[in-house]
PDB file of C-alpha atoms in Angstrom:
ATOM      1  CA  UNK A  13      11.634   2.991 -30.142  1.00 64.00           C
ATOM      2  CA  UNK A  14       7.846   3.394 -30.272  1.00 62.00           C
ATOM      3  CA  UNK A  15       7.664   3.462 -26.466  1.00 68.00           C
ATOM      4  CA  UNK A  16      10.290   6.216 -26.287  1.00 63.00           C
ATOM      5  CA  UNK A  17       8.393   8.355 -28.804  1.00 56.00           C
ATOM      6  CA  UNK A  18       5.128   7.782 -26.933  1.00 60.00           C
ATOM      7  CA  UNK A  19       6.649   8.808 -23.603  1.00 53.00           C
ATOM      8  CA  UNK A  20       8.205  11.911 -25.161  1.00 53.00           C
ATOM      9  CA  UNK A  21       4.895  12.977 -26.696  1.00 47.00           C
ATOM     10  CA  UNK A  22       3.055  12.440 -23.410  1.00 49.00           C
ATOM     11  CA  UNK A  23       5.632  14.506 -21.529  1.00 48.00           C
ATOM     12  CA  UNK A  24       5.342  17.353 -24.011  1.00 47.00           C
ATOM     13  CA  UNK A  25       1.554  17.318 -23.790  1.00 45.00           C
ATOM     14  CA  UNK A  26       1.554  17.238 -19.987  1.00 46.00           C
ATOM     15  CA  UNK A  27       4.053  20.088 -19.745  1.00 44.00           C
ATOM     16  CA  UNK A  28       1.820  22.180 -21.994  1.00 45.00           C
ATOM     17  CA  UNK A  29      -1.163  21.425 -19.781  1.00 45.00           C
ATOM     18  CA  UNK A  30       0.723  22.420 -16.644  1.00 46.00           C
ATOM     19  CA  UNK A  31       1.922  25.652 -18.252  1.00 54.00           C
ATOM     20  CA  UNK A  32      -1.668  26.532 -19.149  1.00 59.00           C
ATOM     21  CA  UNK A  33      -2.767  25.802 -15.579  1.00 58.00           C
ATOM     22  CA  UNK A  34      -0.031  28.062 -14.212  1.00 64.00           C
ATOM     23  CA  UNK A  35      -1.252  30.866 -16.487  1.00 78.00           C
ATOM     24  CA  UNK A  36      -4.822  30.377 -15.287  1.00 80.00           C
ATOM     25  CA  UNK A  37      -3.768  30.451 -11.635  1.00 82.00           C
ATOM     26  CA  UNK A  38      -1.510  33.495 -11.798  1.00 79.00           C
ATOM     27  CA  UNK A  39      -2.783  36.823 -10.447  1.00 78.00           C
ATOM     28  CA  UNK A  40      -4.749  35.273  -7.612  1.00 77.00           C
ATOM     29  CA  UNK A  41      -6.673  32.801  -9.754  1.00 79.00           C
ATOM     30  CA  UNK A  42      -8.997  35.291 -11.436  1.00 85.00           C
ATOM     31  CA  UNK A  43      -8.352  33.720 -14.851  1.00 87.00           C
ATOM     32  CA  UNK A  44      -9.127  30.277 -13.423  1.00 86.00           C
ATOM     33  CA  UNK A  45     -12.398  31.564 -11.993  1.00 86.00           C
ATOM     34  CA  UNK A  46     -13.309  33.172 -15.316  1.00 88.00           C
ATOM     35  CA  UNK A  47     -12.325  30.049 -17.288  1.00 86.00           C
ATOM     36  CA  UNK A  48     -14.428  27.764 -15.089  1.00 87.00           C
ATOM     37  CA  UNK A  49     -17.322  30.211 -14.957  1.00 86.00           C
ATOM     38  CA  UNK A  50     -17.975  29.541 -18.642  1.00 83.00           C
ATOM     39  CA  UNK A  51     -19.141  26.052 -17.646  1.00 81.00           C
ATOM     40  CA  UNK A  52     -21.123  27.186 -14.579  1.00 84.00           C
ATOM     41  CA  UNK A  53     -18.457  25.770 -12.276  1.00 87.00           C
ATOM     42  CA  UNK A  54     -16.158  27.305  -9.683  1.00 88.00           C
ATOM     43  CA  UNK A  55     -12.407  27.573 -10.320  1.00 87.00           C
ATOM     44  CA  UNK A  56     -10.047  26.477  -7.560  1.00 86.00           C
ATOM     45  CA  UNK A  57      -6.265  26.826  -7.782  1.00 86.00           C
ATOM     46  CA  UNK A  58      -4.194  24.421  -5.726  1.00 83.00           C
ATOM     47  CA  UNK A  59      -0.731  22.944  -5.576  1.00 78.00           C
ATOM     48  CA  UNK A  60       2.510  24.548  -4.484  1.00 74.00           C
ATOM     49  CA  UNK A  61       1.738  28.160  -3.489  1.00 73.00           C
ATOM     50  CA  UNK A  62      -1.790  27.691  -4.845  1.00 68.00           C
ATOM     51  CA  UNK A  63      -0.807  28.262  -8.456  1.00 69.00           C
ATOM     52  CA  UNK A  64      -0.031  24.918 -10.063  1.00 74.00           C
ATOM     53  CA  UNK A  65      -3.401  23.555 -11.079  1.00 82.00           C
ATOM     54  CA  UNK A  66      -6.728  25.127 -11.967  1.00 84.00           C
ATOM     55  CA  UNK A  67      -9.593  22.773 -11.248  1.00 85.00           C
ATOM     56  CA  UNK A  68     -13.209  23.421 -12.147  1.00 87.00           C
ATOM     57  CA  UNK A  69     -15.652  22.019  -9.614  1.00 87.00           C
ATOM     58  CA  UNK A  70     -19.419  22.052  -9.496  1.00 85.00           C
ATOM     59  CA  UNK A  71     -20.864  24.268  -6.794  1.00 75.00           C
ATOM     60  CA  UNK A  72     -24.000  22.993  -5.132  1.00 71.00           C
ATOM     61  CA  UNK A  73     -25.861  25.310  -2.816  1.00 67.00           C
ATOM     62  CA  UNK A  74     -27.838  23.705  -0.020  1.00 65.00           C
ATOM     63  CA  UNK A  75     -31.460  24.701   0.070  1.00 64.00           C
ATOM     64  CA  UNK A  76     -32.929  25.285   3.514  1.00 61.00           C
TER      65      UNK A  76
END
């Protein structure tokens, strides 16, 4: 019983996370870029049609 409740809770949490990522990656990913910019990172949307997951990555510029 405990395992079933745990799995259900994890599924509900993960579906909420994916819904938030879809919102961030709609409209060309501008919300993802803005969201990640708060942490001085670059927002990249990827997944099916480029709108399933917003990922914040650190941008390192090479110095010449």
